[in-house]
Coordinates of C-alpha atoms and ligand atoms in Angstrom, one line a residue:
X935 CA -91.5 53.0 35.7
X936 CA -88.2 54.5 37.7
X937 CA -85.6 55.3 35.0
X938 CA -84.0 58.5 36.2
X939 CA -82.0 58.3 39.8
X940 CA -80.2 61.0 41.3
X941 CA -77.5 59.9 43.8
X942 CA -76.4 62.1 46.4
X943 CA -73.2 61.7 48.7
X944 CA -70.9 64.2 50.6
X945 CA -68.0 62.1 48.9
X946 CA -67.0 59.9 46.4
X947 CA -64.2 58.2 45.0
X948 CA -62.1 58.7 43.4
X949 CA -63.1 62.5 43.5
X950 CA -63.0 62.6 47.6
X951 CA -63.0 60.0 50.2
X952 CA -62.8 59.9 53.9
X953 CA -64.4 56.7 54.0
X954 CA -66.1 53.7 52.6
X955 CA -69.1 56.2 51.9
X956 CA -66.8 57.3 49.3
X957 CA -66.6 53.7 47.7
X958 CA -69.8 52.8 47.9
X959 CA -71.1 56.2 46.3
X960 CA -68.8 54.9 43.4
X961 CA -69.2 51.2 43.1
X962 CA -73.0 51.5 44.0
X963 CA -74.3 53.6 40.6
X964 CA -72.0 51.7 38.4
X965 CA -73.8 48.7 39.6
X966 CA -77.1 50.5 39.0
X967 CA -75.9 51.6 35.4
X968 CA -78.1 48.3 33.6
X969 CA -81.2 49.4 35.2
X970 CA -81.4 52.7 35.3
X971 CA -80.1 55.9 34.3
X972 CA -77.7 57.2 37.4
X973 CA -76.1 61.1 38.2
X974 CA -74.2 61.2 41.0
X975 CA -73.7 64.9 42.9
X976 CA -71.0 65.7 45.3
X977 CA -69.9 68.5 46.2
X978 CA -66.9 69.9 44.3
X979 CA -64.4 70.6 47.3
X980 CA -61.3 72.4 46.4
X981 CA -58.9 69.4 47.2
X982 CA -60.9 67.5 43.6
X983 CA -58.0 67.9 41.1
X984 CA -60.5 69.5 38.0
X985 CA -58.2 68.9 35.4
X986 CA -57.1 65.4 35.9
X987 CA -60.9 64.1 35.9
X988 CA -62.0 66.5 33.6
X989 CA -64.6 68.5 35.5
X990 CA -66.0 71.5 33.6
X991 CA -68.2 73.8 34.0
X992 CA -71.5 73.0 33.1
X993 CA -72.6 76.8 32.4
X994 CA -75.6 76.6 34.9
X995 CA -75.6 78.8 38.2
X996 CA -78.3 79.8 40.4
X997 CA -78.7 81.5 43.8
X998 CA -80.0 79.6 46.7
X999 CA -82.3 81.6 49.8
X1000 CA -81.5 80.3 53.2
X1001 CA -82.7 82.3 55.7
X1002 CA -83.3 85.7 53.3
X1003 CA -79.2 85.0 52.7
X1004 CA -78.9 84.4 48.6
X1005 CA -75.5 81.9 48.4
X1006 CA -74.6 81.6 44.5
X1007 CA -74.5 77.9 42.9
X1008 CA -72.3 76.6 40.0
X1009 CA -72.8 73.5 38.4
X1010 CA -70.1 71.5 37.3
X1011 CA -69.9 68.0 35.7
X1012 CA -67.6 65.3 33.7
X1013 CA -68.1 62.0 32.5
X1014 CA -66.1 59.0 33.4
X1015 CA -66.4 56.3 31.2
X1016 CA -70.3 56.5 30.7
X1017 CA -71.1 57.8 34.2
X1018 CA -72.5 61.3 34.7
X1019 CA -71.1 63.5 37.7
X1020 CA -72.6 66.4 38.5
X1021 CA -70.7 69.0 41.1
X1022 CA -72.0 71.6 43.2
X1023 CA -69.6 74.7 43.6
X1024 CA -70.3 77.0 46.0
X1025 CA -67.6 78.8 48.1
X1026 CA -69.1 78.5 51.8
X1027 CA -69.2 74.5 51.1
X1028 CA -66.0 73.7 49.0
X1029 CA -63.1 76.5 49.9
X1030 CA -61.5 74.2 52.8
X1031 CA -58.5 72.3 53.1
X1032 CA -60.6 69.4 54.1
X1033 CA -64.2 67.7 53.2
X1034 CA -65.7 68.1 57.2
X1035 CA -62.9 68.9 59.2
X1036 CA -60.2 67.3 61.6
X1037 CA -61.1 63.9 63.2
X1038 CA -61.1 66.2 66.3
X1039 CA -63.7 68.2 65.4
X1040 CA -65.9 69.6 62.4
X1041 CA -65.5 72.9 60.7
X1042 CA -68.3 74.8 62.9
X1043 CA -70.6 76.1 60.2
X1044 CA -71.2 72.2 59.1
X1045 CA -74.4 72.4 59.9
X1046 CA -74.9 75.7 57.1
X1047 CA -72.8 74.0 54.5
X1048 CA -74.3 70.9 54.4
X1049 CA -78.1 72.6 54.6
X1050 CA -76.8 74.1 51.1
X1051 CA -75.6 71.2 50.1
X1052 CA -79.1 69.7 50.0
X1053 CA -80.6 73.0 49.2
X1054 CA -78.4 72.4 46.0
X1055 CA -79.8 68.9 45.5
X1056 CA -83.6 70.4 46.1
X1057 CA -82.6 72.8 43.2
X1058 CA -81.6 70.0 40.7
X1059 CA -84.2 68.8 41.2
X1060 CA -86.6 71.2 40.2
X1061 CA -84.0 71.7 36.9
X1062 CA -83.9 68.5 35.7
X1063 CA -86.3 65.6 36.2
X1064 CA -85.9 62.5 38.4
X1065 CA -88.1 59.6 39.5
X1066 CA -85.8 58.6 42.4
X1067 CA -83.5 60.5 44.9
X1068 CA -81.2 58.2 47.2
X1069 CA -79.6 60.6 50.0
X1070 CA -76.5 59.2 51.9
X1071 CA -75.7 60.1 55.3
X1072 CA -76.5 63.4 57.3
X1073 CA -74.5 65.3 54.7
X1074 CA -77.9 65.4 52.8
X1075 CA -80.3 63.9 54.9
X1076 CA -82.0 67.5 55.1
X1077 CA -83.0 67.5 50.9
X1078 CA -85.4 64.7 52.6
X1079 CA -87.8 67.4 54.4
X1080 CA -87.5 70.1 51.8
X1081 CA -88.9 67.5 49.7
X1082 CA -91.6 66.8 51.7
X1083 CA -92.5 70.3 52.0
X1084 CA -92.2 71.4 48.6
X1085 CA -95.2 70.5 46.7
X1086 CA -93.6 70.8 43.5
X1087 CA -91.7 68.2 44.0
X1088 CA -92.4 64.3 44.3
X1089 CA -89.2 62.1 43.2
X1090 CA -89.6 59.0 45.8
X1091 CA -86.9 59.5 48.2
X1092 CA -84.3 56.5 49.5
X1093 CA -82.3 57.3 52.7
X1094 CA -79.1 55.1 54.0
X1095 CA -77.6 55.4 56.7
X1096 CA -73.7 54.5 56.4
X1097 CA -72.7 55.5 59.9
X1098 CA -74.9 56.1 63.1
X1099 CA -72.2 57.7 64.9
X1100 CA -72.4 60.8 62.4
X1101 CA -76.0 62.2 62.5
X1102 CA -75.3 65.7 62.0
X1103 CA -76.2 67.4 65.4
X1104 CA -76.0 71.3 65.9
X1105 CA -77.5 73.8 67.8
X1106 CA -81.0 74.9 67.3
X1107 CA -80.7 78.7 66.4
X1108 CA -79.1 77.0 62.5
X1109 CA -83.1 76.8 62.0
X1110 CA -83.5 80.4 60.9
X1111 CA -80.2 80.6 59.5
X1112 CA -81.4 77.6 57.3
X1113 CA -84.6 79.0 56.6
X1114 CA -86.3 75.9 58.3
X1115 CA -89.2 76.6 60.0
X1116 CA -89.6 76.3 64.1
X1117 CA -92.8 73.5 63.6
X1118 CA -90.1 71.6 62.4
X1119 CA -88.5 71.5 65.9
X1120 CA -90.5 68.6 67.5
X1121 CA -89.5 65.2 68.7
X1122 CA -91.6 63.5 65.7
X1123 CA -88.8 65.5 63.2
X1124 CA -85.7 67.8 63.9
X1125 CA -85.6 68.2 67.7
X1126 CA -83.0 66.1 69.2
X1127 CA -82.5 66.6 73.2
X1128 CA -83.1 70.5 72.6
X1129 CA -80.7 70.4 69.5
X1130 CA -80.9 70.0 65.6
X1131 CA -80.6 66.5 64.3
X1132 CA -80.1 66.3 60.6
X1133 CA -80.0 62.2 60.0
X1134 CA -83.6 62.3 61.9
X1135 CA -84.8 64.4 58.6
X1136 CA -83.6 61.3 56.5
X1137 CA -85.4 59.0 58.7
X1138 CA -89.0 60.8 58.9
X1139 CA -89.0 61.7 55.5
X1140 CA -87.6 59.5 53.1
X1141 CA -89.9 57.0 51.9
X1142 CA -87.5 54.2 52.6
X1143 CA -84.8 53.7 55.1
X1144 CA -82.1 51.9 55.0
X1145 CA -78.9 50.8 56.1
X1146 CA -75.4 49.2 54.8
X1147 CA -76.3 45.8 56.7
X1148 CA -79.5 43.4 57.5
X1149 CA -77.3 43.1 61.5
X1150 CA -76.8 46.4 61.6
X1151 CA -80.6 47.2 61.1
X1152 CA -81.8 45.5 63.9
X1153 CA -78.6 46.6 65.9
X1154 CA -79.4 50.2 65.8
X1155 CA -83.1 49.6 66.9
X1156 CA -81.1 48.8 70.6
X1157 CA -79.4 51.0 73.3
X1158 CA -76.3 49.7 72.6
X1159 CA -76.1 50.5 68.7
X1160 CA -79.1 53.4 68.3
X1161 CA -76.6 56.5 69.6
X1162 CA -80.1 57.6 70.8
X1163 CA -82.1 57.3 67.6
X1164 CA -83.1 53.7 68.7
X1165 CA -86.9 54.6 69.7
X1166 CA -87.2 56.8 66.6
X1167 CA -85.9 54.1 64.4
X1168 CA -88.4 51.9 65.4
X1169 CA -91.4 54.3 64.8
X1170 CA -90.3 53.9 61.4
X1171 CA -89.3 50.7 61.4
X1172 CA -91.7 49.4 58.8
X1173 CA -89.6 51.6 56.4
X1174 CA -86.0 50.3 57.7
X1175 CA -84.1 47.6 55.9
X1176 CA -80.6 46.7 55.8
X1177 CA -79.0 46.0 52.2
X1178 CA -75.4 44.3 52.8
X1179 CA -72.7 46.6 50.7
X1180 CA -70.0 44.9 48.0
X1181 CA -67.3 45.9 46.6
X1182 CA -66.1 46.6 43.1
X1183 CA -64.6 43.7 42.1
X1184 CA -62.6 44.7 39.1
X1185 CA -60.9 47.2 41.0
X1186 CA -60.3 45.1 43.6
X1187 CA -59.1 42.2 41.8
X1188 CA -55.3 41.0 42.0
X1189 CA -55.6 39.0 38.8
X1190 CA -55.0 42.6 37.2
X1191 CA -54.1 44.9 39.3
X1192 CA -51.7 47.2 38.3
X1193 CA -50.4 48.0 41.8
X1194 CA -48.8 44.8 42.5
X1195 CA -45.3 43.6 41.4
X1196 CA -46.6 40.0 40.6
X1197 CA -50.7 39.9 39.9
X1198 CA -52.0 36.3 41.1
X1199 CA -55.1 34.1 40.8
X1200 CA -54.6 31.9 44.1
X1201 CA -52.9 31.7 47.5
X1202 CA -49.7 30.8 46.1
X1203 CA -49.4 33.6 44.0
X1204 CA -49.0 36.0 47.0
X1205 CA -45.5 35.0 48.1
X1206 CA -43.8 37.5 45.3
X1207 CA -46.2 40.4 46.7
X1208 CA -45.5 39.4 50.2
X1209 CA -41.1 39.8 50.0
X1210 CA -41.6 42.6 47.7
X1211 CA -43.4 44.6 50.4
X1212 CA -41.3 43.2 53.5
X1213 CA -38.3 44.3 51.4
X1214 CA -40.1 47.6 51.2
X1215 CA -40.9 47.7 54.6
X1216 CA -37.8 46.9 56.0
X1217 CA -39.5 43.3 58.0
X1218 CA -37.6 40.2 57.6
X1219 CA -39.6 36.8 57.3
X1220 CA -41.1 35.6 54.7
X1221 CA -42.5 32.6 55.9
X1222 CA -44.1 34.3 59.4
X1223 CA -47.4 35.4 59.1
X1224 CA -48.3 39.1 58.0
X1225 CA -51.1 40.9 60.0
X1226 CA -52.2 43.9 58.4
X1227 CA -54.9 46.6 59.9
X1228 CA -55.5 48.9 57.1
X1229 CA -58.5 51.9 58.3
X1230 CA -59.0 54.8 60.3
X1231 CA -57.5 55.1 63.7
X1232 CA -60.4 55.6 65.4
X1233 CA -62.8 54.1 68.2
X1234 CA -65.3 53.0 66.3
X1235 CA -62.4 51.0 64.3
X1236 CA -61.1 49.4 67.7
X1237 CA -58.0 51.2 67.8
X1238 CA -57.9 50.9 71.7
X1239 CA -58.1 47.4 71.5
X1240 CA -55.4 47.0 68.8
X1241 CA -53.3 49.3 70.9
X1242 CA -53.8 47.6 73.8
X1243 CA -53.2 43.8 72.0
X1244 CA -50.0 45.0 69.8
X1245 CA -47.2 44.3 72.3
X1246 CA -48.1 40.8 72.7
X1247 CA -49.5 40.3 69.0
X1248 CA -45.9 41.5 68.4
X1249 CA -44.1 39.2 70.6
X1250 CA -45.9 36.2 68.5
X1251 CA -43.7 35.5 65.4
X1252 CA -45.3 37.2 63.3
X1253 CA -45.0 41.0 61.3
X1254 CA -47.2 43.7 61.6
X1255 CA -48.5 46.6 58.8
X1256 CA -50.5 50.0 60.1
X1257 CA -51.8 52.0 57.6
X1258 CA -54.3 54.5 57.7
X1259 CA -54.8 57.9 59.9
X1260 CA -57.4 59.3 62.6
X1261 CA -56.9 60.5 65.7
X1262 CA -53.9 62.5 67.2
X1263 CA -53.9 60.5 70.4
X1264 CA -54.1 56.8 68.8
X1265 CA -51.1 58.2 66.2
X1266 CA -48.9 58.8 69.1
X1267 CA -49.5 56.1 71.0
X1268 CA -49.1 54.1 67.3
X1269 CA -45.8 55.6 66.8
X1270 CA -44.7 54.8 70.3
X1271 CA -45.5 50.5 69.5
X1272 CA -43.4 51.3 66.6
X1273 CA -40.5 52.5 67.9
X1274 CA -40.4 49.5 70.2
X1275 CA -40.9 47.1 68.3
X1276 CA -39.1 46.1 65.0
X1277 CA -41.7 43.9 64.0
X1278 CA -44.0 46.5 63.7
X1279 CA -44.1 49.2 60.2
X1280 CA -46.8 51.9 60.0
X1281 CA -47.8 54.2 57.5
X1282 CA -50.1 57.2 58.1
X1283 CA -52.1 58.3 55.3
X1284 CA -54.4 56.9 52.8
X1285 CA -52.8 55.4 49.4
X1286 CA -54.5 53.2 47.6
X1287 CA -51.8 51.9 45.3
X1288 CA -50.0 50.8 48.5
X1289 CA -53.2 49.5 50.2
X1290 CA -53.5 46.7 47.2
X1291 CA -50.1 46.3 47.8
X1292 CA -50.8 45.7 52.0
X1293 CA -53.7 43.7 51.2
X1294 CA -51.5 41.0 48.3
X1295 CA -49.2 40.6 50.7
X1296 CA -51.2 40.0 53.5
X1297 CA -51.9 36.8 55.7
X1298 CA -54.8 38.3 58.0
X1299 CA -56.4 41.4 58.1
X1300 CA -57.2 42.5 61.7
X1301 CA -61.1 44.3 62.6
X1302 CA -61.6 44.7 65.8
X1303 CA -64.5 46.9 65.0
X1304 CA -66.4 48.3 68.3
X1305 CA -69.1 48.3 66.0
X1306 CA -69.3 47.9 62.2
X1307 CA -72.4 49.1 60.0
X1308 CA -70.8 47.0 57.0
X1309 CA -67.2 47.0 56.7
X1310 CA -65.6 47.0 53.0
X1311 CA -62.0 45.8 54.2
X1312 CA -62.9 42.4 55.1
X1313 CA -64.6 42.0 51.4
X1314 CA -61.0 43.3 49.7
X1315 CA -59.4 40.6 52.3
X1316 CA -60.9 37.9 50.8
X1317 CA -60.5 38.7 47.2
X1318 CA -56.6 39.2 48.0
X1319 CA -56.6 36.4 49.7
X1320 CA -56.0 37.7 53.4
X1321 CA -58.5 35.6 56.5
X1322 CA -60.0 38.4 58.2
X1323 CA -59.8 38.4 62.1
X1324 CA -63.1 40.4 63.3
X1325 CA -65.2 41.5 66.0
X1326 CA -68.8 39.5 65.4
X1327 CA -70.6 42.8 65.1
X1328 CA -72.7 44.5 62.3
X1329 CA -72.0 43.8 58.8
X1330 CA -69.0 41.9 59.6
X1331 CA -71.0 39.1 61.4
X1332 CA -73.4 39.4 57.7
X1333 CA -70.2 38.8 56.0
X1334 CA -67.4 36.7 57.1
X1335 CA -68.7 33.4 58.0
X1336 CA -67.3 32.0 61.3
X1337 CA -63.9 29.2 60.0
X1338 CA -65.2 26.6 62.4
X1339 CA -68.5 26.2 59.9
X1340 CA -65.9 25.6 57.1
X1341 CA -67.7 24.5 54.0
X1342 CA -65.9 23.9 50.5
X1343 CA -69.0 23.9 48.3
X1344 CA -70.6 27.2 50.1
X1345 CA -70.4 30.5 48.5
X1346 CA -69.2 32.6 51.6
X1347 CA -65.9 33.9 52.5
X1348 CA -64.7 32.4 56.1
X1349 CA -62.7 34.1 58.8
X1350 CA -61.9 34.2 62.2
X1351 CA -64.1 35.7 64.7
X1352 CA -64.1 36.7 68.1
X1353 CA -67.7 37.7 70.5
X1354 CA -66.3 40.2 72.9
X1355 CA -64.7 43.4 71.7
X1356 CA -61.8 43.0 74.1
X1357 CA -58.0 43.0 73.9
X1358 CA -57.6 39.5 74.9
X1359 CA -60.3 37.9 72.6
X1360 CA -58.4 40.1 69.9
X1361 CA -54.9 38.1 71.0
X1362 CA -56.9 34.9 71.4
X1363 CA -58.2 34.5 67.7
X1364 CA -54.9 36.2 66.3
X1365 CA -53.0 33.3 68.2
X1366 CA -55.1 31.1 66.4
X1367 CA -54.7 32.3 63.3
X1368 CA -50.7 31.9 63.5
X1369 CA -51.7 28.4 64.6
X1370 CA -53.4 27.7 61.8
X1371 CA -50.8 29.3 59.0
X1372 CA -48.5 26.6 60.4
X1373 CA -51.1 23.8 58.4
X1374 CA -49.6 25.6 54.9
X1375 CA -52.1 23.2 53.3
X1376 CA -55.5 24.3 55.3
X1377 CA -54.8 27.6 55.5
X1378 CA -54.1 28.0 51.4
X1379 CA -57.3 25.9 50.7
X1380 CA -59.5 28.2 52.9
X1381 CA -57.6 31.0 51.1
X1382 CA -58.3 29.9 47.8
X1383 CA -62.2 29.5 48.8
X1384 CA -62.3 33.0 49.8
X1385 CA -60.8 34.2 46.6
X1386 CA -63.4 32.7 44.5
X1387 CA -66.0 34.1 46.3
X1388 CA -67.8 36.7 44.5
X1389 CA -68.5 40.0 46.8
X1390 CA -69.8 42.4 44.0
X1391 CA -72.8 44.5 44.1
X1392 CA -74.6 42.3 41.9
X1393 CA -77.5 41.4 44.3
X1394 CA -77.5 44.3 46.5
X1395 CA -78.1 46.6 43.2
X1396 CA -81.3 44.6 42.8
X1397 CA -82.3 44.6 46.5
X1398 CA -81.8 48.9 45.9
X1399 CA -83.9 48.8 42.5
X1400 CA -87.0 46.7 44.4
X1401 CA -86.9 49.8 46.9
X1402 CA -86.6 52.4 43.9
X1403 CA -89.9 50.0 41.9
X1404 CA -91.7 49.6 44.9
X1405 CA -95.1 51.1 45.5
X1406 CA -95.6 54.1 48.2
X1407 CA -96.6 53.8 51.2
X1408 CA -97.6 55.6 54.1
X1409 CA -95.7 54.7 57.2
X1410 CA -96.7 55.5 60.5
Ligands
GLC719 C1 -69.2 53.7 56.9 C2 -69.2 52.5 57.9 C3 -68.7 51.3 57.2 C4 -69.4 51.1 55.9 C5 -69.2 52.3 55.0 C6 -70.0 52.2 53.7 O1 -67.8 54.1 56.7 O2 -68.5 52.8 59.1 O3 -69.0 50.2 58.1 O4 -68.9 49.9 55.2 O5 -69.8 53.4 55.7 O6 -71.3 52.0 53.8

């Protein structure tokens, strides 16, 4: 019987967050809680306000070898309503202004502070007992093979993937700096084109594999979507699965959310929000449509082909909201659409206050994804009640059921959707979504659907615990 799981993730909200790893590494364990008894462990960067979330120090330290280099531990912890945290403190992993780096590149010693990170994790385990470890990401993908070859140590060991794009690549001299030995360095584990892959530890060592999307799983096993794991994947296919992510629903939930001016249970109810933040915002019209892109300004995101679309999306009547941050390039070329056109507010940063706010007094929310391995924005859309406008890729084809299958008695949130990832098709399916806000009565009954659709992690928690119960096997 699995009772004890130990959850690992480079970030978590609302401790640290870059990106939806962050939410699901909150939402997921709390959705665990009934079943079994959940730790998370982050790393405790210095940009985690201690005080305000009550993070002490947990009185434990202990030095870590990599490579004949001792680098000192502390272990820090807090409990938040029930849920245990555990911190790693170390200097060489948390004393930066930020979690990995710019968007433009990485801190360069990634590759050792991350290794030490799931050094860290390989120590707690041998501390404290667990049946089950689930690794996120290439942050700690590398606790996988120290696993494997310490035989001390046997907790069955779930890997997912959140984000091909990020495996965690580095030159191949780390491997004696990280104290991993050079049989490691074949094509059947580390080696990647004559480099250091981290993710490809995850993938040959965990005892399950999986990913933030059933589409997204058998996307990756192509050239298009496998960012050259694709043949690897499929080695260890009979281990890969794809478990579609939700979303927290009482934090996401505009029936009480204490970010909004005037909290609402239906379409209607959205009207208050919507003036309030035009008001804010400076955009006059009530009664045109709202598109909103809320995310990260970057190419996986689409950003080109929003940039590219915005003039004429802009020349619709209609109102546009930009929030989020990425790239340098895509912020001047954002601030440049601004300045031209009046319809048009951005906001760089992240605030999540404000983002309920954006996504109340939304109409549509705009993904035009290049690709997508699940997507949590389109989820929030439809519990705000904004139609989500996507790119049919990844989890967003899992999730947002195509309008033109319409059906009032299904339990699936609908949107509008668009095949090809280009500027045009983008335009296309956002003309037809102002079309469509014209027929008030439609559009708030297809509104209405989507907000009584229920997006939590109910299911998927049990899809994770039949991977935690389930029996070993040896893959090929
Ligand atoms: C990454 C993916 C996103 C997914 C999230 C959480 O940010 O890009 O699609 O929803 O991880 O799994």
């Amino acid at each position: 019987m699995v009772k004890k799981v130990l959850f690992a993730a480079s970030e978590v909200y609302p401790f640290a967050k870059t990106g939806g790893l962050a939410d699901v590494a909150h939402a997921l364990p709390r959705a665990l809680k009934n079943l079994y008894d959940v730790t998370v462990v982050m790393p405790l960067y210095r940009s985690i306000d201690r005080e305000k979330h009550g993070i002490v120090s947990l009185g434990e330290s202990w030095n870590i070898t990599m490579g004949g280099v001792e680098y000192p531990i502390d272990l820090y912890g807090c409990n938040v309503e029930g849920y245990e945290y555990y911190f790693i403190y170390s200097p060489l992993l948390c004393d930066r202004e930020f979690l990995y780096g710019t968007p433009e590149s990485g801190y360069k010693d990634n590759d050792l502070r991350f290794a030490l990170f799931s050094y860290a994790i390989t120590a707690l385990l041998k501390k404290k007992h667990y049946d089950v470890l689930h690794l996120n990401d290439w942050q700690c993908a590398l606790a996988a093979l120290l696993i494997h070859k310490d035989p001390m140590l046997s907790p069955k060991v779930i890997y997912t993937i959140h984000n091909l794009a990020y495996q965690g690549i580095f030159d191949a001299t780390i491997l004696e700096t990280i104290g991993i030995d050079r049989t490691y360095f074949t094509m059947g584990s580390l080696e990647f084109y004559g480099r250091v892959n981290f993710m490809k530890a995850g993938i040959a060592y965990a005892d399950e594999v999986t990913t933030v999307s059933p589409t997204y799983a058998r996307e990756i096993l192509t050239n298009e979507f496998g960012w050259g794991l694709e043949g690897f994947l499929h080695f260890h296919h009979a281990k890969l699965s794809g478990i579609i992510n939700g979303i927290d629903m009482e934090h996401f939930s505009p029936t009480e959310d204490g970010a909004l001016i005037a909290p609402y249970s239906e379409a209607k109810g959205k009207k208050a929000n919507k003036s309030d933040l035009l008001k804010k915002l400076k955009l006059k019209g009530v009664n045109k449509p709202l598109c909103v892109f809320i995310g990260r300004f970057t190419h996986q995101k689409g950003i080109d082909l929003l940039i590219e679309a915005l003039p004429k999306i802009a020349d619709l009547e209609c109102n546009i909201v930009l929030l989020g941050e990425g790239e340098e390039k895509y912020h001047k070329a954002l601030e440049l659409l601004c300045a031209n056109h009046k319809n048009i507010h951005l906001t760089f940063g992240y605030d999540e206050s404000f983002s309920h706010q954006v996504y109340a007094a939304a109409d549509f929310l705009l993904m035009p994804s290049l690709f997508e391995p699940c997507g949590l924005n389109q989820m929030i859309a439809f519990s705000y009640g904004a139609l989500p406008i996507v790119h049919r890729v990844g989890g967003l084809v899992d999730t947002v059921k195509r309008l033109e299958t319409y059906q009032e008695d299904s339990c699936s949130g609908y949107g509008l959707t668009f095949n090809t990832p280009t500027s045009r098709a983008l335009l296309g399916a956002v003309k037809k979504g102002c079309e469509l806000f014209e027929d008030k009565k439609y559009f708030e009954r297809i509104i209405n659907h989507n907000m009584r659709c229920d997006f939590s992690w109910g299911e998927s928690a049990i899809a994770y615990s039949v991977l935690y119960e389930k029996e070993r096997e040896i893959h090929g």
